[in-house]
C-alpha cells in the first residue's frame, strides 16, 4: 500500500494500492529544517500535520518531517506517522507515540512501485517522485569477507545517554558491557574496515563482536558478523539493519548489558567513536559545541541530543557534520579564525593536523 493523494486540499492523505499515477508519487525535498513530502500532482502542496491529522496542505512549517532510515519512522516533531485501519477511520493516517514494536509506524522509501510480493500484510506506503515509502520486507544478502587492518587506531565507543563506554569482558562467549570509561585496552575497539567491517577488541584482537542468538564476543573467523556504523550514530549487523546495538531504555545504573533491539533512533542506540577517553574531555570542560536548525554554533551544556552530536572522520581529512541539521563546519575567515555552519562541500573539508605545513 502507498500513501495516496486525497481528492481535495486540506483533506486527509490516505493509503491505498500503489499505482503509477501521480496520486501515489511524492517529491522528497530537504532543507535545514527537515524533509517535505511534496505532491507530484500539486507541486505547491505537501503532506502536513495539522492538529494530529495528516492532510494535503500548502507546504509550510506544518509539513516539516523527518525520515529515520534505521527505524523506518516518519516523524513530525516528537510523534510518528501511523496508519489507521479501524472501521471508523478506514485508510487514514495519524500521529502517535513512536513504538518500535508497532508495524503500522514503519515506512520504506523505494524508487519503484512496490509489487504485492514485496510488501507485508500489515503495513503501508508512500512515494517520492519515483520513490515509494513502503513497509516491505527486508531482503538481505551475504556480505563478502572484509580485510582486517589490525594497525587501525583503536577507538572508545561511547553512549551519551548511559554516559558509559563499550567494554570487552575477559571471558570468551560473553556479551560486551557498558561501563564507566577507563584508560585501558578493554574499552578500546577497532571497526575494520570503517565504517562497515569486523568490530573487534583491542585488548583481545582475536575476538570479534558476533550475533548467534544473542550478541557476544567470539573468536574472529570468516563466519563472524560484520557491523555497520551509520552517520546517525547507530551500529547494526550488516545482514540485519532492523536491529541496532542498544543500552537499556530505563534509567538504571545497575544494568550494564548491551542488547540488539529493533532500531528506533532513540538515544540509547546512538554511539560515537572517540580517539581518547571521552571522560578526559567531557569531564574536563563539561561543555559541548552545539548547533541549531538555523546553523548557529554555541559552546554550551551537553544535552545528550543531536544538537551536541557530530559526525567526524575516523582519520584523515573530511567533514565535521552536525547530526541535527546535516550542515558542516566551515572556515569563513581564516585570519580571524571564524567558524560557521554551511552546506557540506569541498570548502567544508577540514584537514588532518598531521598534514599541515608544520605537522603540529
CSV table of C-alpha atoms in Angstrom, one decimal:
chain,number,residue,atom,x,y,z
A,1,UNK,CA,0.0,0.0,0.0
A,2,UNK,CA,1.1,3.6,-0.7
A,3,UNK,CA,0.5,7.0,0.7
A,4,UNK,CA,-2.1,8.3,-1.7
A,5,UNK,CA,-3.2,11.8,-2.7
A,6,UNK,CA,-6.6,12.9,-1.3
A,7,UNK,CA,-9.0,14.4,-3.7
A,8,UNK,CA,-9.2,17.8,-2.1
A,9,UNK,CA,-6.8,20.3,-0.4
A,10,UNK,CA,-6.9,20.1,3.4
A,11,UNK,CA,-8.5,16.7,3.2
A,12,UNK,CA,-6.8,13.6,4.8
A,13,UNK,CA,-4.0,11.8,3.0
A,14,UNK,CA,-4.9,8.2,2.7
A,15,UNK,CA,-3.2,4.9,1.9
A,16,UNK,CA,-4.2,2.8,-1.0
A,17,UNK,CA,-2.9,0.3,-3.5
A,18,UNK,CA,0.3,1.6,-5.2
A,19,UNK,CA,0.0,2.6,-8.9
A,20,UNK,CA,2.0,4.6,-11.4
A,21,UNK,CA,-0.2,7.7,-11.2
A,22,UNK,CA,0.9,11.0,-9.7
A,23,UNK,CA,-1.5,10.4,-6.9
A,24,UNK,CA,0.9,7.9,-5.2
A,25,UNK,CA,4.1,9.7,-6.0
A,26,UNK,CA,5.8,12.4,-3.9
A,27,UNK,CA,8.9,14.6,-4.2
A,28,UNK,CA,11.2,14.2,-1.2
A,29,UNK,CA,12.5,17.8,-0.6
A,30,UNK,CA,15.0,18.7,2.1
A,31,UNK,CA,16.1,21.9,3.7
A,32,UNK,CA,17.7,22.9,7.1
A,33,UNK,CA,14.5,22.2,9.0
A,34,UNK,CA,13.9,18.7,7.7
A,35,UNK,CA,12.2,17.0,4.7
A,36,UNK,CA,8.9,17.6,2.9
A,37,UNK,CA,6.8,15.1,1.1
A,38,UNK,CA,5.6,17.3,-1.8
A,39,UNK,CA,2.8,16.1,-4.2
A,40,UNK,CA,3.9,15.3,-7.7
A,41,UNK,CA,0.4,16.2,-8.9
A,42,UNK,CA,0.2,19.5,-7.0
A,43,UNK,CA,3.7,20.8,-6.5
A,44,UNK,CA,2.9,23.5,-4.0
A,45,UNK,CA,1.1,21.0,-1.7
A,46,UNK,CA,2.7,18.8,0.9
A,47,UNK,CA,1.8,16.1,3.4
A,48,UNK,CA,1.2,18.2,6.5
A,49,UNK,CA,0.4,17.6,10.2
A,50,UNK,CA,-2.4,19.8,11.4
A,51,UNK,CA,-3.9,19.1,14.8
A,52,UNK,CA,-2.6,15.5,14.6
A,53,UNK,CA,-4.4,15.0,11.3
A,54,UNK,CA,-2.3,14.1,8.2
A,55,UNK,CA,-3.7,16.2,5.3
A,56,UNK,CA,-2.7,17.6,2.0
A,57,UNK,CA,-2.0,21.3,2.5
A,58,UNK,CA,0.2,24.2,1.4
A,59,UNK,CA,3.9,23.5,2.2
A,60,UNK,CA,4.8,25.3,5.4
A,61,UNK,CA,6.1,24.6,8.9
A,62,UNK,CA,3.4,22.0,9.4
A,63,UNK,CA,4.9,20.0,6.5
A,64,UNK,CA,8.4,19.5,8.1
A,65,UNK,CA,9.0,15.8,8.7
A,66,UNK,CA,12.0,13.6,9.4
A,67,UNK,CA,12.6,10.1,7.9
A,68,UNK,CA,14.7,7.8,10.2
A,69,UNK,CA,16.2,5.2,7.9
A,70,UNK,CA,17.3,2.9,10.7
A,71,UNK,CA,13.9,2.6,12.4
A,72,UNK,CA,11.8,3.4,9.2
A,73,UNK,CA,9.8,6.1,11.2
A,74,UNK,CA,8.4,9.2,9.6
A,75,UNK,CA,8.5,11.8,12.4
A,76,UNK,CA,6.7,15.1,12.9
A,77,UNK,CA,8.3,16.7,15.9
A,78,UNK,CA,8.1,14.0,18.6
A,79,UNK,CA,5.4,11.9,17.1
A,80,UNK,CA,5.5,9.2,14.4
A,81,UNK,CA,3.3,8.8,11.3
A,82,UNK,CA,1.0,5.8,11.7
A,83,UNK,CA,-1.8,4.2,9.6
A,84,UNK,CA,-5.3,3.8,10.9
A,85,UNK,CA,-7.2,0.6,10.0
A,86,UNK,CA,-10.2,0.8,12.2
A,87,UNK,CA,-13.8,0.7,10.9
A,88,UNK,CA,-14.3,4.4,11.9
A,89,UNK,CA,-11.2,5.7,10.2
A,90,UNK,CA,-10.5,3.5,7.2
A,91,UNK,CA,-7.3,4.1,5.2
A,92,UNK,CA,-6.4,7.3,7.2
A,93,UNK,CA,-3.2,8.3,8.9
A,94,UNK,CA,-2.5,9.9,12.2
A,95,UNK,CA,0.4,10.8,14.5
A,96,UNK,CA,1.1,8.7,17.6
A,97,UNK,CA,3.8,7.9,20.0
A,98,UNK,CA,6.8,6.1,18.4
A,99,UNK,CA,6.8,2.4,19.2
A,100,UNK,CA,9.4,0.1,17.6
A,101,UNK,CA,7.0,-2.9,18.0
A,102,UNK,CA,4.1,-1.2,16.1
A,103,UNK,CA,4.4,-2.2,12.4
A,104,UNK,CA,1.8,0.4,11.5
A,105,UNK,CA,4.6,3.0,12.0
A,106,UNK,CA,7.1,1.5,9.6
A,107,UNK,CA,7.7,3.1,6.1
A,108,UNK,CA,10.3,2.5,3.5
A,109,UNK,CA,11.4,4.6,0.5
A,110,UNK,CA,11.5,2.8,-2.8
A,111,UNK,CA,12.4,4.1,-6.3
A,112,UNK,CA,9.9,1.8,-8.0
A,113,UNK,CA,6.3,0.9,-7.5
A,114,UNK,CA,6.2,-1.9,-4.9
A,115,UNK,CA,4.8,-5.2,-6.1
A,116,UNK,CA,2.5,-7.3,-4.0
A,117,UNK,CA,5.1,-9.9,-3.3
A,118,UNK,CA,7.5,-7.3,-1.8
A,119,UNK,CA,5.0,-5.8,0.7
A,120,UNK,CA,3.9,-7.1,4.1
A,121,UNK,CA,0.3,-7.7,5.2
A,122,UNK,CA,0.2,-5.2,8.0
A,123,UNK,CA,1.8,-2.0,6.7
A,124,UNK,CA,1.5,1.0,4.3
A,125,UNK,CA,3.5,3.0,1.9
A,126,UNK,CA,4.3,6.4,0.5
A,127,UNK,CA,6.2,7.5,-2.6
A,128,UNK,CA,8.7,10.2,-3.5
A,129,UNK,CA,9.0,11.0,-7.2
A,130,UNK,CA,9.6,7.5,-8.4
A,131,UNK,CA,10.1,6.8,-4.7
A,132,UNK,CA,7.7,4.8,-2.7
A,133,UNK,CA,7.8,4.7,1.1
A,134,UNK,CA,6.6,1.2,1.9
A,135,UNK,CA,6.8,-1.2,4.8
A,136,UNK,CA,8.1,-4.0,2.7
A,137,UNK,CA,10.1,-7.0,4.0
A,138,UNK,CA,13.8,-6.5,4.2
A,139,UNK,CA,15.9,-8.6,1.8
A,140,UNK,CA,19.5,-9.3,2.9
A,141,UNK,CA,22.4,-10.8,1.1
A,142,UNK,CA,25.6,-12.4,2.5
A,143,UNK,CA,28.4,-9.9,2.7
A,144,UNK,CA,31.9,-10.5,1.3
A,145,UNK,CA,34.5,-11.0,4.0
A,146,UNK,CA,36.4,-7.8,4.5
A,147,UNK,CA,40.1,-7.4,5.2
A,148,UNK,CA,41.0,-6.5,8.8
A,149,UNK,CA,43.7,-4.0,9.4
A,150,UNK,CA,45.0,-4.5,13.0
A,151,UNK,CA,47.1,-1.4,12.7
A,152,UNK,CA,44.0,0.9,12.6
A,153,UNK,CA,43.8,3.3,15.5
A,154,UNK,CA,41.6,1.9,18.3
A,155,UNK,CA,38.5,3.9,19.5
A,156,UNK,CA,36.4,4.2,22.6
A,157,UNK,CA,32.7,3.6,21.7
A,158,UNK,CA,30.7,5.9,23.8
A,159,UNK,CA,26.9,6.1,24.5
A,160,UNK,CA,26.0,9.6,25.8
A,161,UNK,CA,22.6,8.5,27.3
A,162,UNK,CA,24.3,6.0,29.6
A,163,UNK,CA,27.5,8.1,29.8
A,164,UNK,CA,29.5,4.9,29.5
A,165,UNK,CA,31.7,3.1,27.1
A,166,UNK,CA,31.6,-0.3,25.4
A,167,UNK,CA,33.6,-2.8,27.4
A,168,UNK,CA,35.0,-6.3,26.4
A,169,UNK,CA,34.8,-8.9,29.0
A,170,UNK,CA,37.9,-11.2,29.6
A,171,UNK,CA,35.9,-14.4,29.2
A,172,UNK,CA,35.1,-15.7,25.7
A,173,UNK,CA,31.5,-16.0,24.5
A,174,UNK,CA,30.3,-13.3,26.9
A,175,UNK,CA,28.4,-10.3,25.8
A,176,UNK,CA,30.1,-6.9,25.8
A,177,UNK,CA,29.0,-4.5,28.6
A,178,UNK,CA,28.9,-0.7,29.1
A,179,UNK,CA,30.9,0.7,32.0
A,180,UNK,CA,32.4,3.9,33.2
A,181,UNK,CA,35.1,4.8,30.6
A,182,UNK,CA,38.6,3.9,31.7
A,183,UNK,CA,42.0,4.2,30.0
A,184,UNK,CA,42.7,0.6,29.3
A,185,UNK,CA,42.5,-1.6,26.2
A,186,UNK,CA,39.3,-3.4,27.3
A,187,UNK,CA,37.5,-0.2,26.4
A,188,UNK,CA,39.1,0.1,23.0
A,189,UNK,CA,37.8,-1.3,19.7
A,190,UNK,CA,38.6,-1.3,16.1
A,191,UNK,CA,36.0,-1.4,13.3
A,192,UNK,CA,37.9,-2.7,10.3
A,193,UNK,CA,37.3,-1.6,7.6
A,194,UNK,CA,35.5,1.5,8.7
A,195,UNK,CA,32.5,2.2,8.6
A,196,UNK,CA,31.5,-1.4,7.9
A,197,UNK,CA,33.6,-4.4,8.9
A,198,UNK,CA,34.6,-6.6,11.9
A,199,UNK,CA,34.3,-5.0,15.3
A,200,UNK,CA,37.0,-6.4,17.4
A,201,UNK,CA,38.5,-5.8,20.8
A,202,UNK,CA,41.9,-4.1,21.1
A,203,UNK,CA,42.6,-6.0,24.3
A,204,UNK,CA,41.8,-9.3,22.6
A,205,UNK,CA,42.5,-8.9,18.9
A,206,UNK,CA,41.4,-12.4,18.1
A,207,UNK,CA,37.9,-11.7,19.4
A,208,UNK,CA,35.1,-10.1,17.4
A,209,UNK,CA,31.6,-9.0,18.2
A,210,UNK,CA,29.2,-11.7,16.9
A,211,UNK,CA,25.5,-12.4,16.8
A,212,UNK,CA,24.4,-16.1,17.3
A,213,UNK,CA,21.0,-16.0,19.1
A,214,UNK,CA,22.4,-13.1,21.1
A,215,UNK,CA,25.3,-10.7,21.0
A,216,UNK,CA,28.6,-11.8,22.3
A,217,UNK,CA,32.4,-11.9,21.8
A,218,UNK,CA,33.5,-14.8,19.7
A,219,UNK,CA,36.7,-15.9,18.0
A,220,UNK,CA,37.2,-13.9,14.8
A,221,UNK,CA,36.7,-16.0,11.7
A,222,UNK,CA,35.0,-15.8,8.3
A,223,UNK,CA,31.6,-16.7,9.8
A,224,UNK,CA,31.6,-13.8,12.2
A,225,UNK,CA,29.2,-10.9,11.7
A,226,UNK,CA,30.3,-7.6,10.3
A,227,UNK,CA,28.8,-4.4,11.6
A,228,UNK,CA,28.0,-1.1,10.1
A,229,UNK,CA,28.3,2.3,11.8
A,230,UNK,CA,25.9,4.9,10.3
A,231,UNK,CA,26.1,8.7,10.1
A,232,UNK,CA,23.2,8.8,12.5
A,233,UNK,CA,25.3,7.1,15.2
A,234,UNK,CA,23.7,3.6,15.1
A,235,UNK,CA,25.5,0.3,14.9
A,236,UNK,CA,23.8,-2.8,13.4
A,237,UNK,CA,24.8,-6.2,11.9
A,238,UNK,CA,25.5,-5.9,8.1
A,239,UNK,CA,23.0,-8.7,7.5
A,240,UNK,CA,20.2,-7.2,9.6
A,241,UNK,CA,19.6,-3.5,9.6
A,242,UNK,CA,16.4,-3.9,11.7
A,243,UNK,CA,18.3,-4.4,15.0
A,244,UNK,CA,20.7,-1.9,16.5
A,245,UNK,CA,23.3,-2.0,19.3
A,246,UNK,CA,21.4,-0.7,22.4
A,247,UNK,CA,21.8,0.0,26.0
A,248,UNK,CA,18.9,-0.3,28.4
A,249,UNK,CA,15.9,2.1,27.8
A,250,UNK,CA,15.4,2.6,31.5
A,251,UNK,CA,17.2,4.9,33.9
A,252,UNK,CA,19.0,2.0,35.5
A,253,UNK,CA,22.7,2.4,36.5
A,254,UNK,CA,22.8,-1.3,37.6
A,255,UNK,CA,22.0,-2.5,34.0
A,256,UNK,CA,25.4,-2.6,32.2
A,257,UNK,CA,24.2,-5.0,29.5
A,258,UNK,CA,24.3,-4.4,25.8
A,259,UNK,CA,21.4,-5.6,23.6
A,260,UNK,CA,20.4,-5.9,19.9
A,261,UNK,CA,17.0,-4.2,19.8
A,262,UNK,CA,14.7,-3.0,17.0
A,263,UNK,CA,16.2,0.2,15.6
A,264,UNK,CA,14.1,3.3,16.5
A,265,UNK,CA,16.5,6.2,16.7
A,266,UNK,CA,16.4,6.7,20.5
A,267,UNK,CA,19.5,8.0,22.4
A,268,UNK,CA,20.2,4.6,23.9
A,269,UNK,CA,21.1,3.4,20.3
A,270,UNK,CA,23.3,6.4,19.4
A,271,UNK,CA,27.1,5.8,19.7
A,272,UNK,CA,30.1,7.8,19.0
A,273,UNK,CA,33.8,6.8,18.3
A,274,UNK,CA,36.4,8.6,20.3
A,275,UNK,CA,40.2,8.7,19.9
A,276,UNK,CA,40.7,9.3,23.6
A,277,UNK,CA,38.7,8.5,26.7
A,278,UNK,CA,35.5,10.7,26.5
A,279,UNK,CA,35.7,11.4,30.2
A,280,UNK,CA,39.1,13.1,29.7
A,281,UNK,CA,37.3,15.7,27.5
A,282,UNK,CA,33.7,15.8,28.8
A,283,UNK,CA,34.6,15.9,32.5
A,284,UNK,CA,37.3,18.5,32.0
A,285,UNK,CA,35.3,21.0,30.0
A,286,UNK,CA,31.7,19.8,30.8
A,287,UNK,CA,30.7,21.8,27.7
A,288,UNK,CA,29.8,20.8,24.1
A,289,UNK,CA,29.9,22.5,20.7
A,290,UNK,CA,26.2,22.7,19.9
A,291,UNK,CA,24.4,23.6,16.7
A,292,UNK,CA,20.7,24.5,16.0
A,293,UNK,CA,18.5,24.3,13.0
A,294,UNK,CA,19.5,27.8,11.9
A,295,UNK,CA,23.2,26.8,11.8
A,296,UNK,CA,24.2,28.8,14.8
A,297,UNK,CA,27.2,27.5,16.8
A,298,UNK,CA,27.5,27.8,20.6
A,299,UNK,CA,29.7,26.3,23.3
A,300,UNK,CA,27.1,25.3,25.9
A,301,UNK,CA,25.9,22.5,28.2
A,302,UNK,CA,25.9,19.0,26.7
A,303,UNK,CA,22.2,17.9,26.4
A,304,UNK,CA,22.6,14.4,25.0
A,305,UNK,CA,20.7,15.3,21.9
A,306,UNK,CA,21.8,15.7,18.3
A,307,UNK,CA,22.5,19.4,19.0
A,308,UNK,CA,25.7,18.1,20.6
A,309,UNK,CA,26.5,15.2,18.3
A,310,UNK,CA,28.8,15.4,15.2
A,311,UNK,CA,29.8,13.0,12.5
A,312,UNK,CA,33.6,13.4,12.0
A,313,UNK,CA,36.2,11.5,10.0
A,314,UNK,CA,37.6,8.5,11.9
A,315,UNK,CA,41.0,9.5,10.5
A,316,UNK,CA,42.4,11.9,7.8
A,317,UNK,CA,40.6,14.8,6.1
A,318,UNK,CA,36.8,15.1,6.0
A,319,UNK,CA,33.6,16.8,7.0
A,320,UNK,CA,32.6,17.7,10.6
A,321,UNK,CA,28.8,17.4,10.2
A,322,UNK,CA,26.0,18.1,12.7
A,323,UNK,CA,23.6,15.2,13.1
A,324,UNK,CA,20.9,17.8,13.9
A,325,UNK,CA,20.8,19.8,10.6
A,326,UNK,CA,23.3,17.9,8.3
A,327,UNK,CA,25.4,21.1,8.0
A,328,UNK,CA,29.2,21.2,8.1
A,329,UNK,CA,31.7,23.3,9.9
A,330,UNK,CA,33.4,25.7,7.6
A,331,UNK,CA,36.1,28.4,8.0
A,332,UNK,CA,34.6,31.7,6.8
A,333,UNK,CA,37.6,33.9,7.8
A,334,UNK,CA,40.9,32.1,8.3
A,335,UNK,CA,42.7,35.3,9.6
A,336,UNK,CA,40.1,35.8,12.3
A,337,UNK,CA,39.5,32.1,12.9
A,338,UNK,CA,35.8,32.4,12.2
A,339,UNK,CA,33.9,29.1,12.1
A,340,UNK,CA,30.4,28.9,10.7
A,341,UNK,CA,27.9,26.2,9.6
A,342,UNK,CA,27.3,25.7,5.9
A,343,UNK,CA,26.3,23.2,3.3
A,344,UNK,CA,28.8,20.3,3.1
A,345,UNK,CA,31.0,21.0,0.0
A,346,UNK,CA,34.7,21.0,-0.8
A,347,UNK,CA,35.2,24.2,1.2
A,348,UNK,CA,34.0,22.3,4.3
A,349,UNK,CA,36.8,19.8,4.3
A,350,UNK,CA,38.8,20.1,7.5
A,351,UNK,CA,42.3,18.7,7.0
A,352,UNK,CA,44.2,16.3,9.2
A,353,UNK,CA,46.5,18.2,11.5
A,354,UNK,CA,49.3,15.8,10.6
A,355,UNK,CA,49.1,17.0,7.1
A,356,UNK,CA,49.5,20.7,7.8
A,357,UNK,CA,52.6,22.7,6.9
A,358,UNK,CA,54.4,22.2,10.2
A,359,UNK,CA,52.8,18.8,11.2
A,360,UNK,CA,52.0,20.1,14.7
